[in-house]
mmCIF file of C-alpha atoms in Angstrom:
data_model
loop_
_atom_site.group_PDB
_atom_site.id
_atom_site.type_symbol
_atom_site.label_atom_id
_atom_site.label_comp_id
_atom_site.label_asym_id
_atom_site.label_seq_id
_atom_site.Cartn_x
_atom_site.Cartn_y
_atom_site.Cartn_z
ATOM 1 C CA UNK A 207 0.000 0.000 0.000
ATOM 2 C CA UNK A 208 1.322 3.472 -0.917
ATOM 3 C CA UNK A 209 0.879 5.878 2.009
ATOM 4 C CA UNK A 210 1.691 9.599 2.127
ATOM 5 C CA UNK A 211 2.257 11.199 5.536
ATOM 6 C CA UNK A 212 1.349 14.806 6.370
ATOM 7 C CA UNK A 213 2.238 16.394 9.701
ATOM 8 C CA UNK A 214 1.792 19.629 11.546
ATOM 9 C CA UNK A 215 5.075 21.430 10.995
ATOM 10 C CA UNK A 216 4.750 23.810 13.948
ATOM 11 C CA UNK A 217 4.967 21.014 16.513
ATOM 12 C CA UNK A 218 8.242 19.146 17.049
ATOM 13 C CA UNK A 219 6.479 16.279 18.845
ATOM 14 C CA UNK A 220 4.052 15.810 15.941
ATOM 15 C CA UNK A 221 6.945 15.692 13.487
ATOM 16 C CA UNK A 222 8.818 13.209 15.650
ATOM 17 C CA UNK A 223 5.716 11.025 15.901
ATOM 18 C CA UNK A 224 5.247 11.195 12.118
ATOM 19 C CA UNK A 225 8.793 9.986 11.540
ATOM 20 C CA UNK A 226 8.285 7.097 13.978
ATOM 21 C CA UNK A 227 4.958 6.199 12.345
ATOM 22 C CA UNK A 228 6.642 6.118 8.930
ATOM 23 C CA UNK A 229 9.139 3.547 10.198
ATOM 24 C CA UNK A 230 6.307 1.433 11.653
ATOM 25 C CA UNK A 231 4.423 1.527 8.358
ATOM 26 C CA UNK A 232 7.525 0.551 6.393
ATOM 27 C CA UNK A 233 8.047 -2.359 8.782
ATOM 28 C CA UNK A 234 4.518 -3.515 7.906
ATOM 29 C CA UNK A 235 5.495 -3.527 4.225
ATOM 30 C CA UNK A 236 3.970 -0.236 3.092
ATOM 31 C CA UNK A 237 5.532 2.177 0.596
ATOM 32 C CA UNK A 238 5.790 5.467 2.544
ATOM 33 C CA UNK A 239 6.293 9.017 1.266
ATOM 34 C CA UNK A 240 6.025 12.461 2.869
ATOM 35 C CA UNK A 241 4.217 15.633 1.848
ATOM 36 C CA UNK A 242 6.738 18.274 0.787
ATOM 37 C CA UNK A 243 6.498 20.569 3.837
ATOM 38 C CA UNK A 244 6.584 17.643 6.265
ATOM 39 C CA UNK A 245 9.528 16.108 4.426
ATOM 40 C CA UNK A 246 11.507 19.353 4.573
ATOM 41 C CA UNK A 247 11.279 19.443 8.380
ATOM 42 C CA UNK A 248 12.301 15.790 8.582
ATOM 43 C CA UNK A 249 15.249 16.226 6.229
ATOM 44 C CA UNK A 250 13.737 14.034 3.522
ATOM 45 C CA UNK A 251 12.448 14.286 -0.042
ATOM 46 C CA UNK A 252 8.756 14.981 -0.399
ATOM 47 C CA UNK A 253 5.826 15.363 -2.788
ATOM 48 C CA UNK A 254 3.732 18.567 -3.158
ATOM 49 C CA UNK A 255 0.096 18.423 -2.061
ATOM 50 C CA UNK A 256 -1.033 18.854 -5.661
ATOM 51 C CA UNK A 257 0.860 15.729 -6.766
ATOM 52 C CA UNK A 258 -0.223 13.386 -3.971
ATOM 53 C CA UNK A 259 -1.425 10.007 -5.251
ATOM 54 C CA UNK A 260 -1.608 6.552 -3.783
ATOM 55 C CA UNK A 261 -3.844 4.489 -1.528
ATOM 56 C CA UNK A 262 -3.937 6.584 1.635
ATOM 57 C CA UNK A 263 -2.954 9.920 3.157
ATOM 58 C CA UNK A 264 -2.326 9.963 6.913
ATOM 59 C CA UNK A 265 -2.578 13.414 8.474
ATOM 60 C CA UNK A 266 -1.020 13.934 11.901
ATOM 61 C CA UNK A 267 -2.649 17.135 13.132
ATOM 62 C CA UNK A 268 -5.932 18.830 13.943
ATOM 63 C CA UNK A 269 -8.931 19.592 11.775
ATOM 64 C CA UNK A 270 -7.089 22.485 10.122
ATOM 65 C CA UNK A 271 -4.369 20.128 8.884
ATOM 66 C CA UNK A 272 -6.972 17.732 7.468
ATOM 67 C CA UNK A 273 -8.864 20.562 5.756
ATOM 68 C CA UNK A 274 -5.646 21.919 4.240
ATOM 69 C CA UNK A 275 -4.772 18.480 2.888
ATOM 70 C CA UNK A 276 -8.198 17.884 1.315
ATOM 71 C CA UNK A 277 -8.250 21.428 -0.034
ATOM 72 C CA UNK A 278 -4.818 21.176 -1.676
ATOM 73 C CA UNK A 279 -5.018 17.694 -3.201
ATOM 74 C CA UNK A 280 -5.754 17.829 -6.915
ATOM 75 C CA UNK A 281 -7.191 14.294 -6.872
ATOM 76 C CA UNK A 282 -8.918 13.082 -3.711
ATOM 77 C CA UNK A 283 -7.179 10.191 -1.936
ATOM 78 C CA UNK A 284 -8.618 8.476 1.191
ATOM 79 C CA UNK A 285 -7.584 10.405 4.310
ATOM 80 C CA UNK A 286 -7.025 9.107 7.831
ATOM 81 C CA UNK A 287 -6.543 11.694 10.554
ATOM 82 C CA UNK A 288 -4.420 11.110 13.654
ATOM 83 C CA UNK A 289 -5.527 13.709 16.167
ATOM 84 C CA UNK A 290 -2.777 16.109 17.192
ATOM 85 C CA UNK A 291 -5.100 18.989 17.985
ATOM 86 C CA UNK A 292 -7.580 20.077 20.617
ATOM 87 C CA UNK A 293 -10.757 18.420 19.315
ATOM 88 C CA UNK A 294 -10.175 16.757 15.969
ATOM 89 C CA UNK A 295 -13.649 15.936 14.635
ATOM 90 C CA UNK A 296 -12.013 15.010 11.323
ATOM 91 C CA UNK A 297 -9.401 12.778 12.980
ATOM 92 C CA UNK A 298 -10.699 9.342 13.961
ATOM 93 C CA UNK A 299 -7.567 8.033 15.664
ATOM 94 C CA UNK A 300 -5.632 9.153 18.696
ATOM 95 C CA UNK A 301 -1.822 8.845 18.428
ATOM 96 C CA UNK A 302 -1.674 5.726 20.572
ATOM 97 C CA UNK A 303 -4.289 3.970 18.387
ATOM 98 C CA UNK A 304 -2.674 4.372 14.968
ATOM 99 C CA UNK A 305 -0.104 1.571 15.121
ATOM 100 C CA UNK A 306 -2.679 -1.017 16.196
ATOM 101 C CA UNK A 307 -5.073 0.136 13.451
ATOM 102 C CA UNK A 308 -2.479 -0.360 10.713
ATOM 103 C CA UNK A 309 -1.367 -3.697 12.130
ATOM 104 C CA UNK A 310 -4.983 -4.884 11.887
ATOM 105 C CA UNK A 311 -5.631 -3.317 8.450
ATOM 106 C CA UNK A 312 -2.585 -4.153 6.363
ATOM 107 C CA UNK A 313 -4.180 -4.304 2.922
ATOM 108 C CA UNK A 314 -7.721 -2.869 2.939
ATOM 109 C CA UNK A 315 -9.898 -0.459 4.882
ATOM 110 C CA UNK A 316 -13.449 0.888 4.484
ATOM 111 C CA UNK A 317 -13.834 4.371 2.992
ATOM 112 C CA UNK A 318 -16.632 6.916 3.496
ATOM 113 C CA UNK A 319 -17.529 9.472 0.819
ATOM 114 C CA UNK A 320 -18.104 12.930 2.314
ATOM 115 C CA UNK A 321 -20.061 15.619 0.495
ATOM 116 C CA UNK A 322 -18.199 18.755 -0.532
ATOM 117 C CA UNK A 323 -19.891 21.999 -1.545
ATOM 118 C CA UNK A 324 -18.990 23.607 -4.865
ATOM 119 C CA UNK A 325 -19.264 27.411 -4.811
ATOM 120 C CA UNK A 326 -19.546 29.793 -7.743
ATOM 121 C CA UNK A 327 -20.103 33.547 -7.703
ATOM 122 C CA UNK A 328 -21.818 35.120 -10.702
ATOM 123 C CA UNK A 329 -20.831 32.084 -12.778
ATOM 124 C CA UNK A 330 -17.174 31.986 -11.646
ATOM 125 C CA UNK A 331 -16.156 28.824 -9.775
ATOM 126 C CA UNK A 332 -14.258 29.608 -6.570
ATOM 127 C CA UNK A 333 -13.672 26.237 -4.968
ATOM 128 C CA UNK A 334 -15.046 23.287 -3.005
ATOM 129 C CA UNK A 335 -15.615 23.231 0.756
ATOM 130 C CA UNK A 336 -15.474 20.164 2.974
ATOM 131 C CA UNK A 337 -16.581 21.934 6.181
ATOM 132 C CA UNK A 338 -18.107 25.242 5.207
ATOM 133 C CA UNK A 339 -18.017 28.508 3.354
ATOM 134 C CA UNK A 340 -18.764 31.650 5.325
ATOM 135 C CA UNK A 341 -19.864 35.025 3.982
ATOM 136 C CA UNK A 342 -18.972 37.896 6.295
ATOM 137 C CA UNK A 343 -18.292 41.608 6.165
ATOM 138 C CA UNK A 344 -14.739 42.734 6.802
ATOM 139 C CA UNK A 345 -16.064 45.401 9.180
ATOM 140 C CA UNK A 346 -17.159 44.058 12.608
ATOM 141 C CA UNK A 347 -20.753 44.641 13.741
ATOM 142 C CA UNK A 348 -21.936 45.522 10.211
ATOM 143 C CA UNK A 349 -24.864 43.511 8.823
ATOM 144 C CA UNK A 350 -25.382 42.002 5.377
ATOM 145 C CA UNK A 351 -28.620 41.342 3.507
ATOM 146 C CA UNK A 352 -29.175 37.860 2.068
ATOM 147 C CA UNK A 353 -31.759 36.174 -0.116
ATOM 148 C CA UNK A 354 -32.125 32.380 -0.342
ATOM 149 C CA UNK A 355 -33.644 30.884 -3.493
ATOM 150 C CA UNK A 356 -34.507 27.184 -3.813
ATOM 151 C CA UNK A 357 -35.361 25.961 -7.315
ATOM 152 C CA UNK A 358 -35.858 29.609 -8.243
ATOM 153 C CA UNK A 359 -38.395 30.216 -5.468
ATOM 154 C CA UNK A 360 -37.599 32.782 -2.754
ATOM 155 C CA UNK A 361 -37.220 30.814 0.493
ATOM 156 C CA UNK A 362 -36.054 33.572 2.823
ATOM 157 C CA UNK A 363 -34.661 37.093 2.991
ATOM 158 C CA UNK A 364 -32.866 38.280 6.097
ATOM 159 C CA UNK A 365 -30.191 40.514 7.532
ATOM 160 C CA UNK A 366 -27.367 39.023 9.573
ATOM 161 C CA UNK A 367 -23.704 39.438 10.458
ATOM 162 C CA UNK A 368 -22.982 36.650 7.991
ATOM 163 C CA UNK A 369 -24.074 33.297 6.587
ATOM 164 C CA UNK A 370 -22.574 29.817 6.846
ATOM 165 C CA UNK A 371 -23.000 27.339 4.007
ATOM 166 C CA UNK A 372 -22.017 24.085 5.662
ATOM 167 C CA UNK A 373 -21.802 20.415 4.753
ATOM 168 C CA UNK A 374 -23.026 17.726 7.177
ATOM 169 C CA UNK A 375 -19.348 17.042 7.914
ATOM 170 C CA UNK A 376 -18.946 20.708 8.874
ATOM 171 C CA UNK A 377 -22.015 20.689 11.107
ATOM 172 C CA UNK A 378 -19.777 19.995 14.126
ATOM 173 C CA UNK A 379 -17.511 22.947 13.283
ATOM 174 C CA UNK A 380 -18.395 26.647 12.916
ATOM 175 C CA UNK A 381 -22.045 25.788 12.198
ATOM 176 C CA UNK A 382 -22.479 24.098 15.577
ATOM 177 C CA UNK A 383 -20.995 27.046 17.460
ATOM 178 C CA UNK A 384 -23.378 29.345 15.529
ATOM 179 C CA UNK A 385 -26.430 27.394 16.703
ATOM 180 C CA UNK A 386 -26.843 24.918 13.856
ATOM 181 C CA UNK A 387 -27.789 21.251 14.329
ATOM 182 C CA UNK A 388 -25.407 18.309 14.422
ATOM 183 C CA UNK A 389 -26.039 16.408 11.183
ATOM 184 C CA UNK A 390 -25.155 12.837 10.269
ATOM 185 C CA UNK A 391 -22.202 13.264 7.855
ATOM 186 C CA UNK A 392 -23.651 10.687 5.444
ATOM 187 C CA UNK A 393 -26.723 12.863 4.766
ATOM 188 C CA UNK A 394 -26.579 14.672 1.412
ATOM 189 C CA UNK A 395 -27.705 18.212 2.132
ATOM 190 C CA UNK A 396 -26.573 21.817 2.444
ATOM 191 C CA UNK A 397 -26.833 23.436 5.866
ATOM 192 C CA UNK A 398 -27.484 27.206 5.925
ATOM 193 C CA UNK A 399 -26.856 28.915 9.274
ATOM 194 C CA UNK A 400 -27.315 32.698 9.646
ATOM 195 C CA UNK A 401 -24.762 34.377 11.908
ATOM 196 C CA UNK A 402 -26.469 36.613 14.485
ATOM 197 C CA UNK A 403 -29.588 37.297 12.361
ATOM 198 C CA UNK A 404 -31.531 40.482 13.032
ATOM 199 C CA UNK A 405 -34.842 38.575 13.248
ATOM 200 C CA UNK A 406 -35.212 35.514 15.511
ATOM 201 C CA UNK A 407 -37.390 33.937 12.826
ATOM 202 C CA UNK A 408 -34.311 33.445 10.620
ATOM 203 C CA UNK A 409 -33.399 29.861 11.442
ATOM 204 C CA UNK A 410 -30.983 27.244 10.020
ATOM 205 C CA UNK A 411 -32.142 25.375 6.908
ATOM 206 C CA UNK A 412 -31.121 21.945 5.578
ATOM 207 C CA UNK A 413 -31.630 21.766 1.812
ATOM 208 C CA UNK A 414 -31.278 18.707 -0.420
ATOM 209 C CA UNK A 415 -28.342 18.630 -2.815
ATOM 210 C CA UNK A 416 -30.884 17.760 -5.504
ATOM 211 C CA UNK A 417 -32.263 21.312 -5.330
ATOM 212 C CA UNK A 418 -30.966 24.348 -7.203
ATOM 213 C CA UNK A 419 -29.704 26.630 -4.438
ATOM 214 C CA UNK A 420 -28.717 30.256 -4.937
ATOM 215 C CA UNK A 421 -27.892 32.922 -2.374
ATOM 216 C CA UNK A 422 -27.988 36.605 -3.198
ATOM 217 C CA UNK A 423 -25.980 39.207 -1.350
ATOM 218 C CA UNK A 424 -26.929 42.868 -1.281
ATOM 219 C CA UNK A 425 -24.681 45.134 0.725
ATOM 220 C CA UNK A 426 -23.122 48.552 0.859
ATOM 221 C CA UNK A 427 -20.203 47.110 2.795
ATOM 222 C CA UNK A 428 -17.177 45.099 1.666
ATOM 223 C CA UNK A 429 -17.797 41.358 2.127
ATOM 224 C CA UNK A 430 -15.772 38.189 1.747
ATOM 225 C CA UNK A 431 -16.413 34.505 1.142
ATOM 226 C CA UNK A 432 -14.026 32.179 3.003
ATOM 227 C CA UNK A 433 -13.772 28.500 2.039
ATOM 228 C CA UNK A 434 -12.724 26.090 4.818
ATOM 229 C CA UNK A 435 -10.585 28.827 6.330
ATOM 230 C CA UNK A 436 -8.151 28.266 3.462
ATOM 231 C CA UNK A 437 -9.203 30.607 0.632
ATOM 232 C CA UNK A 438 -10.720 34.096 0.815
ATOM 233 C CA UNK A 439 -12.528 35.916 -1.994
ATOM 234 C CA UNK A 440 -13.833 39.468 -2.099
ATOM 235 C CA UNK A 441 -17.490 39.779 -3.106
ATOM 236 C CA UNK A 442 -19.136 42.549 -5.060
ATOM 237 C CA UNK A 443 -21.810 44.630 -3.352
ATOM 238 C CA UNK A 444 -24.394 42.631 -5.287
ATOM 239 C CA UNK A 445 -23.483 39.002 -5.896
ATOM 240 C CA UNK A 446 -25.184 35.672 -6.570
ATOM 241 C CA UNK A 447 -23.614 32.595 -4.976
ATOM 242 C CA UNK A 448 -24.519 29.266 -6.600
ATOM 243 C CA UNK A 449 -24.262 26.257 -4.285
ATOM 244 C CA UNK A 450 -23.922 22.768 -5.764
ATOM 245 C CA UNK A 451 -22.724 19.322 -4.822
ATOM 246 C CA UNK A 452 -19.059 19.039 -5.797
ATOM 247 C CA UNK A 453 -18.233 16.493 -8.495
ATOM 248 C CA UNK A 454 -15.607 14.821 -6.316
ATOM 249 C CA UNK A 455 -16.340 14.035 -2.651
ATOM 250 C CA UNK A 456 -13.727 13.882 0.067
ATOM 251 C CA UNK A 457 -12.753 10.346 1.040
ATOM 252 C CA UNK A 458 -12.237 9.348 4.672
ATOM 253 C CA UNK A 459 -11.103 6.049 6.111
ATOM 254 C CA UNK A 460 -13.692 4.609 8.498
ATOM 255 C CA UNK A 461 -12.159 3.212 11.682
ATOM 256 C CA UNK A 462 -15.416 1.690 12.875
ATOM 257 C CA UNK A 463 -16.097 4.325 15.531
ATOM 258 C CA UNK A 464 -19.801 5.357 15.463
ATOM 259 C CA UNK A 465 -20.177 9.023 14.525
ATOM 260 C CA UNK A 466 -22.441 10.042 17.390
ATOM 261 C CA UNK A 467 -20.329 8.177 19.943
ATOM 262 C CA UNK A 468 -17.321 10.121 18.671
ATOM 263 C CA UNK A 469 -19.209 13.421 18.866
ATOM 264 C CA UNK A 470 -20.349 12.774 22.435
ATOM 265 C CA UNK A 471 -16.827 11.839 23.495
ATOM 266 C CA UNK A 472 -15.217 14.887 21.916
ATOM 267 C CA UNK A 473 -17.825 17.351 23.182
ATOM 268 C CA UNK A 474 -17.460 16.021 26.728
ATOM 269 C CA UNK A 475 -13.728 16.666 26.536
ATOM 270 C CA UNK A 476 -13.850 20.228 25.214
#
């Protein structure tokens, strides 16, 4: 099995662990490579994110490291996260569990397909989000005006500090802290969560990916769209955001841990 390792590069212990894990994987007969930035800090040759291929990518880090990896890969490869962060909803394994997992799964492992959201503004594709895209003003305490259209029908108009367009996978991230529901990650739907809406009647929506979803923005203030915390785009004062199911989902290795058991465990330990 060809495995590429990605590590947090701002943590010496994470890098040391990644090097040790590479030796364990090689001892099990796997072909191991390192992502370019990780390799540089370990004094080895590496492969850029955009050129990663193979059977598996192991990310030693927090959710931000996993999001960066998925965001940068040109072709999606199954990802397994080893939690080296505070919460790690996208990382199924703790550091002391990884070696036993690979010893028990030497040749195959189950893979889950996770919905990503494809975002275009006025016909221009901006990118795909695994967790969420957020539309916010760059001036604190200034509100934006949004319109939500489903299959061409106006569904809601509201003013708010911003709007989250989340996937079910991202429901345990920013969307949860903004008052959105926790959603089974295998559900295929878009989660819209207003940020501090002016009217209490403006509530989160879950909309099927089979619908045509458009969001209009009308504002006199500068606004930005941020995808997974990785890419930021400036929006015009009047813009139409088209939300679709991305052609290529993210792929995650399933370790057999039930989703809601994992959520309960992680939320108890926050």
